[in-house]
Amino acid sequence: MSYTRIWVHLVFATKHRAPLLSTDIRYKIQRHIIQNCKEKSIYLQSINGYTDHMHCLIVLGRDQTIAKIAQLIKGESAYWINKNQLTKQHFVWQDDYFAISVSESIVPKVVAYIKNQEQHHAKKSFENEWNEFTARYGFHTNKD
């Protein structure tokens, strides 16, 4: 029997980083994503976000990939948001996402960071955070 425990911090944004996720809408989406992950055997440890993005801390199953998990979470939730008309306009997540492995030893710190998104983004925009992440981890975007 194979055992794996690979923690991944997944971050994805609304199309054009539009601030469509009011607190009420965001909580509905989060509850839906939690339920969807349970149904699809995706281990979701933590989820939260802000007006224009979501953070998820997940554990990859032995036959799961980051791309497939991101597709299942983003695609299904966008479909559900539109079906339930949670936003005034057609809802789309941005194609890109950020995913980084997380050491078991810092999982509690990442959970706390995800939990405190509203306080965090009261001080720093998502765009500034995204730029810091890409610089810190050496990612190159299409703009580079």
Coordinates of N, CA and C in Angstrom, one line a residue:
M1 N 0.8 -1.2 0.0 CA 0.0 0.0 0.0 C 0.9 1.2 0.0
S2 N 0.5 2.2 -0.8 CA 1.3 3.5 -0.9 C 0.7 4.5 0.0
Y3 N 1.6 5.3 0.7 CA 1.2 6.4 1.5 C 1.9 7.6 1.1
T4 N 1.1 8.7 1.0 CA 1.7 10.0 0.7 C 1.1 11.1 1.6
R5 N 1.8 12.1 1.8 CA 1.3 13.3 2.5 C 2.0 14.5 2.0
I6 N 1.5 15.1 0.9 CA 2.1 16.2 0.3 C 1.2 17.4 0.4
W7 N 1.6 18.3 1.3 CA 0.8 19.5 1.5 C 1.0 20.5 0.4
V8 N -0.1 21.2 -0.1 CA 0.0 22.2 -1.1 C -0.8 23.4 -0.8
H9 N -0.2 24.5 -0.8 CA -1.0 25.8 -0.6 C -1.3 26.3 -2.0
L10 N -2.6 26.3 -2.3 CA -3.2 26.6 -3.6 C -3.9 28.0 -3.5
V11 N -3.6 28.9 -4.4 CA -4.2 30.2 -4.4 C -4.7 30.5 -5.8
F12 N -5.9 31.0 -5.9 CA -6.4 31.3 -7.2 C -7.3 32.6 -7.1
A13 N -7.4 33.3 -8.2 CA -8.1 34.6 -8.2 C -9.3 34.6 -9.1
T14 N -10.1 35.6 -8.9 CA -11.2 35.9 -9.8 C -10.6 36.4 -11.1
K15 N -11.3 36.3 -12.2 CA -10.9 36.8 -13.5 C -10.6 38.3 -13.4
H16 N -9.5 38.7 -13.9 CA -9.0 40.1 -13.8 C -9.0 40.7 -12.3
R17 N -8.9 39.7 -11.4 CA -8.9 40.0 -10.0 C -10.1 41.0 -9.6
A18 N -11.2 40.7 -10.2 CA -12.4 41.5 -9.9 C -12.8 41.2 -8.5
P19 N -13.2 42.3 -7.7 CA -13.6 42.1 -6.3 C -15.0 41.6 -6.2
L20 N -15.3 40.4 -6.6 CA -16.7 39.9 -6.7 C -17.1 39.1 -5.4
L21 N -16.1 38.8 -4.6 CA -16.4 37.9 -3.5 C -16.7 38.7 -2.2
S22 N -17.9 39.2 -2.0 CA -18.3 39.8 -0.8 C -18.2 38.8 0.3
T23 N -18.2 39.2 1.6 CA -18.1 38.3 2.7 C -19.2 37.2 2.6
D24 N -20.4 37.5 2.4 CA -21.5 36.6 2.3 C -21.3 35.6 1.2
I25 N -21.0 36.1 0.0 CA -20.7 35.2 -1.2 C -19.5 34.3 -0.9
R26 N -18.5 34.9 -0.4 CA -17.3 34.1 -0.1 C -17.5 32.9 0.8
Y27 N -18.3 33.2 1.9 CA -18.6 32.1 2.8 C -19.4 31.0 2.2
K28 N -20.4 31.4 1.3 CA -21.2 30.4 0.6 C -20.3 29.6 -0.3
I29 N -19.4 30.2 -1.0 CA -18.5 29.5 -1.9 C -17.6 28.6 -1.1
Q30 N -17.1 29.0 0.0 CA -16.2 28.2 0.8 C -16.9 27.0 1.3
R31 N -18.1 27.1 1.8 CA -18.9 26.0 2.3 C -19.1 25.0 1.1
H32 N -19.4 25.5 -0.1 CA -19.7 24.7 -1.2 C -18.4 23.9 -1.6
I33 N -17.3 24.6 -1.6 CA -16.0 24.0 -2.0 C -15.6 22.9 -1.0
I34 N -15.9 23.1 0.3 CA -15.6 22.1 1.3 C -16.4 20.9 1.0
Q35 N -17.7 21.0 0.7 CA -18.6 19.9 0.4 C -18.1 19.2 -0.8
N36 N -17.8 20.0 -1.9 CA -17.4 19.4 -3.1 C -16.1 18.6 -2.9
C37 N -15.2 19.1 -2.1 CA -13.9 18.4 -1.9 C -14.2 17.1 -1.2
K38 N -15.1 17.1 -0.2 CA -15.4 15.8 0.5 C -16.0 14.8 -0.5
E39 N -16.8 15.2 -1.4 CA -17.4 14.3 -2.4 C -16.4 13.8 -3.4
K40 N -15.4 14.6 -3.7 CA -14.4 14.2 -4.7 C -13.1 13.6 -4.0
S41 N -13.2 13.3 -2.7 CA -12.0 12.8 -2.0 C -10.8 13.7 -2.1
I42 N -11.0 15.0 -2.0 CA -9.9 15.9 -1.9 C -9.8 16.3 -0.4
Y43 N -8.6 16.1 0.2 CA -8.4 16.5 1.6 C -8.1 18.0 1.6
L44 N -9.1 18.7 2.1 CA -9.0 20.2 2.2 C -8.8 20.5 3.7
Q45 N -7.7 21.0 4.1 CA -7.4 21.3 5.5 C -7.9 22.7 5.9
S46 N -7.8 23.6 5.0 CA -8.2 25.0 5.3 C -8.5 25.7 4.0
I47 N -9.5 26.7 4.1 CA -9.9 27.5 3.0 C -10.3 28.8 3.5
N48 N -10.0 29.9 2.8 CA -10.4 31.2 3.1 C -9.9 32.1 2.0
G49 N -10.4 33.3 1.9 CA -10.0 34.2 0.9 C -10.3 35.7 1.2
Y50 N -10.4 36.4 0.1 CA -10.7 37.8 0.3 C -11.6 38.2 -1.0
T51 N -11.8 39.4 -1.3 CA -12.7 39.8 -2.3 C -12.4 39.3 -3.7
D52 N -11.1 39.0 -3.9 CA -10.7 38.7 -5.3 C -9.9 37.4 -5.4
H53 N -9.9 36.6 -4.3 CA -9.1 35.3 -4.4 C -9.4 34.4 -3.3
M54 N -8.9 33.1 -3.4 CA -9.1 32.1 -2.4 C -7.8 31.4 -2.2
H55 N -7.6 31.0 -0.9 CA -6.5 30.2 -0.5 C -7.0 28.8 -0.1
C56 N -6.4 27.7 -0.4 CA -6.7 26.4 0.0 C -5.4 25.7 0.5
L57 N -5.5 25.0 1.6 CA -4.4 24.1 2.0 C -4.9 22.7 1.8
I58 N -4.3 22.0 0.9 CA -4.8 20.6 0.6 C -3.7 19.6 0.7
V59 N -4.0 18.4 0.8 CA -3.1 17.2 0.8 C -3.4 16.5 -0.5
L60 N -2.4 16.3 -1.3 CA -2.5 15.5 -2.5 C -2.7 14.0 -2.2
G61 N -3.7 13.4 -2.8 CA -3.8 11.9 -2.7 C -2.8 11.3 -3.6
R62 N -2.5 10.0 -3.4 CA -1.5 9.4 -4.2 C -1.7 9.4 -5.7
D63 N -3.0 9.5 -6.1 CA -3.3 9.6 -7.6 C -3.8 10.9 -8.0
Q64 N -3.6 12.0 -7.2 CA -4.0 13.3 -7.6 C -2.9 14.2 -8.0
T65 N -3.2 15.1 -8.9 CA -2.2 16.1 -9.3 C -2.7 17.5 -8.9
I66 N -1.8 18.4 -8.8 CA -2.2 19.8 -8.5 C -3.1 20.3 -9.6
A67 N -2.8 20.1 -10.8 CA -3.6 20.6 -11.9 C -5.0 20.0 -11.9
K68 N -5.1 18.8 -11.6 CA -6.5 18.2 -11.5 C -7.3 18.7 -10.3
I69 N -6.6 18.8 -9.2 CA -7.3 19.4 -8.0 C -7.7 20.8 -8.3
A70 N -6.8 21.6 -8.8 CA -7.2 23.0 -9.2 C -8.4 23.1 -10.1
Q71 N -8.4 22.2 -11.1 CA -9.5 22.2 -12.1 C -10.8 21.8 -11.4
L72 N -10.7 20.8 -10.5 CA -11.9 20.3 -9.9 C -12.5 21.4 -8.9
I73 N -11.6 22.0 -8.2 CA -12.1 23.1 -7.3 C -12.6 24.3 -8.0
K74 N -11.8 24.8 -8.9 CA -12.1 26.1 -9.6 C -13.3 25.9 -10.6
G75 N -13.2 24.8 -11.4 CA -14.2 24.6 -12.4 C -15.6 24.4 -11.9
E76 N -15.6 23.5 -10.9 CA -16.9 23.1 -10.3 C -17.5 24.3 -9.5
S77 N -16.7 25.0 -8.8 CA -17.2 26.2 -8.0 C -17.7 27.3 -8.9
A78 N -17.0 27.6 -10.0 CA -17.4 28.6 -11.0 C -18.8 28.2 -11.5
Y79 N -18.9 26.9 -11.9 CA -20.2 26.4 -12.4 C -21.3 26.6 -11.4
W80 N -21.0 26.3 -10.1 CA -22.0 26.4 -9.0 C -22.4 27.9 -8.8
I81 N -21.4 28.7 -8.8 CA -21.6 30.2 -8.6 C -22.6 30.7 -9.6
N82 N -22.3 30.4 -10.9 CA -23.2 30.8 -12.0 C -24.5 30.2 -11.9
K83 N -24.6 28.9 -11.6 CA -25.9 28.2 -11.5 C -26.8 28.9 -10.5
N84 N -26.2 29.3 -9.4 CA -26.9 29.9 -8.2 C -26.9 31.4 -8.3
Q85 N -26.4 32.0 -9.4 CA -26.4 33.4 -9.6 C -26.0 34.2 -8.4
L86 N -24.8 33.8 -7.9 CA -24.3 34.5 -6.7 C -23.7 35.9 -7.0
T87 N -23.3 36.0 -8.3 CA -22.7 37.3 -8.7 C -23.7 37.9 -9.8
K88 N -23.6 39.2 -10.0 CA -24.5 39.9 -11.0 C -24.0 39.5 -12.4
Q89 N -22.8 39.3 -12.6 CA -22.2 39.0 -13.9 C -21.8 37.6 -14.0
H90 N -21.5 37.1 -15.1 CA -21.0 35.7 -15.3 C -19.7 35.6 -14.5
F91 N -19.5 34.6 -13.7 CA -18.3 34.4 -12.9 C -17.3 33.5 -13.5
V92 N -16.1 33.9 -13.5 CA -15.0 33.1 -14.0 C -13.8 33.3 -13.0
W93 N -13.1 32.1 -12.7 CA -11.8 32.2 -12.0 C -10.7 32.5 -13.1
Q94 N -9.7 33.2 -12.7 CA -8.5 33.4 -13.6 C -7.9 32.0 -13.9
D95 N -7.4 31.9 -15.1 CA -6.8 30.6 -15.5 C -5.6 30.2 -14.6
D96 N -4.8 31.2 -14.3 CA -3.6 30.9 -13.5 C -3.9 30.6 -12.1
Y97 N -3.0 30.0 -11.4 CA -3.1 29.7 -10.0 C -1.7 29.6 -9.4
F98 N -1.5 29.7 -8.1 CA -0.3 29.6 -7.4 C -0.3 28.4 -6.6
A99 N 0.6 27.5 -6.6 CA 0.7 26.3 -5.8 C 2.1 26.1 -5.3
I100 N 2.3 25.9 -4.0 CA 3.6 25.7 -3.5 C 3.5 24.6 -2.4
S101 N 4.5 23.8 -2.4 CA 4.5 22.7 -1.3 C 4.8 23.3 0.0
V102 N 4.2 22.7 1.0 CA 4.3 23.2 2.4 C 4.9 22.1 3.3
S103 N 5.9 22.4 4.0 CA 6.5 21.5 5.0 C 5.5 21.2 6.1
E104 N 5.5 19.9 6.5 CA 4.6 19.5 7.6 C 4.9 20.3 8.8
S105 N 6.1 20.8 9.0 CA 6.4 21.6 10.3 C 5.8 22.9 10.3
I106 N 5.4 23.5 9.1 CA 4.8 24.8 9.1 C 3.3 24.8 8.8
V107 N 2.7 23.7 8.7 CA 1.2 23.6 8.4 C 0.4 24.5 9.4
P108 N 0.7 24.4 10.7 CA -0.1 25.3 11.6 C 0.0 26.8 11.2
K109 N 1.2 27.3 10.8 CA 1.4 28.6 10.4 C 0.6 29.0 9.1
V110 N 0.6 28.0 8.2 CA -0.1 28.3 6.9 C -1.6 28.3 7.2
V111 N -2.1 27.4 8.1 CA -3.5 27.4 8.4 C -3.9 28.7 9.1
A112 N -3.1 29.3 10.0 CA -3.3 30.5 10.6 C -3.3 31.7 9.6
Y113 N -2.4 31.6 8.6 CA -2.3 32.6 7.6 C -3.6 32.6 6.7
I114 N -4.0 31.5 6.4 CA -5.2 31.3 5.5 C -6.5 31.8 6.3
K115 N -6.5 31.5 7.6 CA -7.6 31.8 8.4 C -7.8 33.4 8.6
N116 N -6.6 34.1 8.6 CA -6.6 35.5 8.8 C -6.5 36.4 7.5
Q117 N -7.1 35.9 6.5 CA -7.0 36.6 5.2 C -7.6 38.1 5.3
E118 N -8.7 38.2 5.9 CA -9.3 39.6 6.0 C -8.4 40.6 6.7
Q119 N -7.9 40.2 7.8 CA -6.9 41.1 8.5 C -5.7 41.3 7.7
H120 N -5.2 40.3 7.0 CA -4.0 40.4 6.2 C -4.2 41.3 5.1
H121 N -5.3 41.2 4.4 CA -5.5 42.1 3.2 C -6.0 43.5 3.5
A122 N -6.3 43.7 4.8 CA -6.6 45.1 5.2 C -5.3 45.9 5.1
K123 N -4.1 45.2 5.1 CA -2.8 45.9 5.1 C -2.1 45.7 3.8
K124 N -2.4 44.7 3.0 CA -1.6 44.4 1.8 C -2.6 43.9 0.7
S125 N -2.5 44.4 -0.5 CA -3.3 44.0 -1.6 C -2.9 42.6 -2.1
F126 N -3.9 41.9 -2.7 CA -3.6 40.6 -3.3 C -2.5 40.8 -4.4
E127 N -2.6 41.8 -5.1 CA -1.5 42.0 -6.2 C -0.2 42.1 -5.6
N128 N 0.0 42.9 -4.5 CA 1.3 43.0 -3.9 C 1.7 41.6 -3.3
E129 N 0.8 40.9 -2.7 CA 1.1 39.6 -2.2 C 1.5 38.6 -3.3
W130 N 0.8 38.6 -4.4 CA 1.1 37.8 -5.6 C 2.5 38.1 -6.1
N131 N 2.9 39.3 -6.2 CA 4.2 39.7 -6.7 C 5.3 39.3 -5.7
E132 N 5.0 39.3 -4.4 CA 6.0 38.9 -3.4 C 6.1 37.3 -3.5
F133 N 5.0 36.6 -3.7 CA 5.1 35.2 -3.8 C 5.9 34.8 -5.0
T134 N 5.6 35.4 -6.2 CA 6.3 35.0 -7.4 C 7.8 35.3 -7.3
A135 N 8.2 36.5 -6.7 CA 9.6 36.8 -6.5 C 10.3 35.9 -5.5
R136 N 9.6 35.6 -4.4 CA 10.2 34.8 -3.3 C 10.5 33.4 -3.8
Y137 N 9.6 32.8 -4.6 CA 9.7 31.4 -5.0 C 10.3 31.3 -6.4
G138 N 10.7 32.4 -7.0 CA 11.4 32.4 -8.3 C 10.5 32.0 -9.5
F139 N 9.2 32.3 -9.4 CA 8.3 32.1 -10.5 C 8.4 33.2 -11.5
H140 N 8.2 32.8 -12.7 CA 8.2 33.8 -13.8 C 6.8 33.8 -14.4
T141 N 6.2 35.0 -14.6 CA 4.9 35.1 -15.2 C 5.1 35.5 -16.6
N142 N 4.0 35.5 -17.4 CA 4.0 35.8 -18.8 C 4.5 37.3 -19.0
K143 N 4.3 38.1 -17.9 CA 4.7 39.5 -18.0 C 6.2 39.7 -17.9
D144 N 6.9 38.6 -17.4 CA 8.4 38.7 -17.1 C 9.2 38.6 -18.4

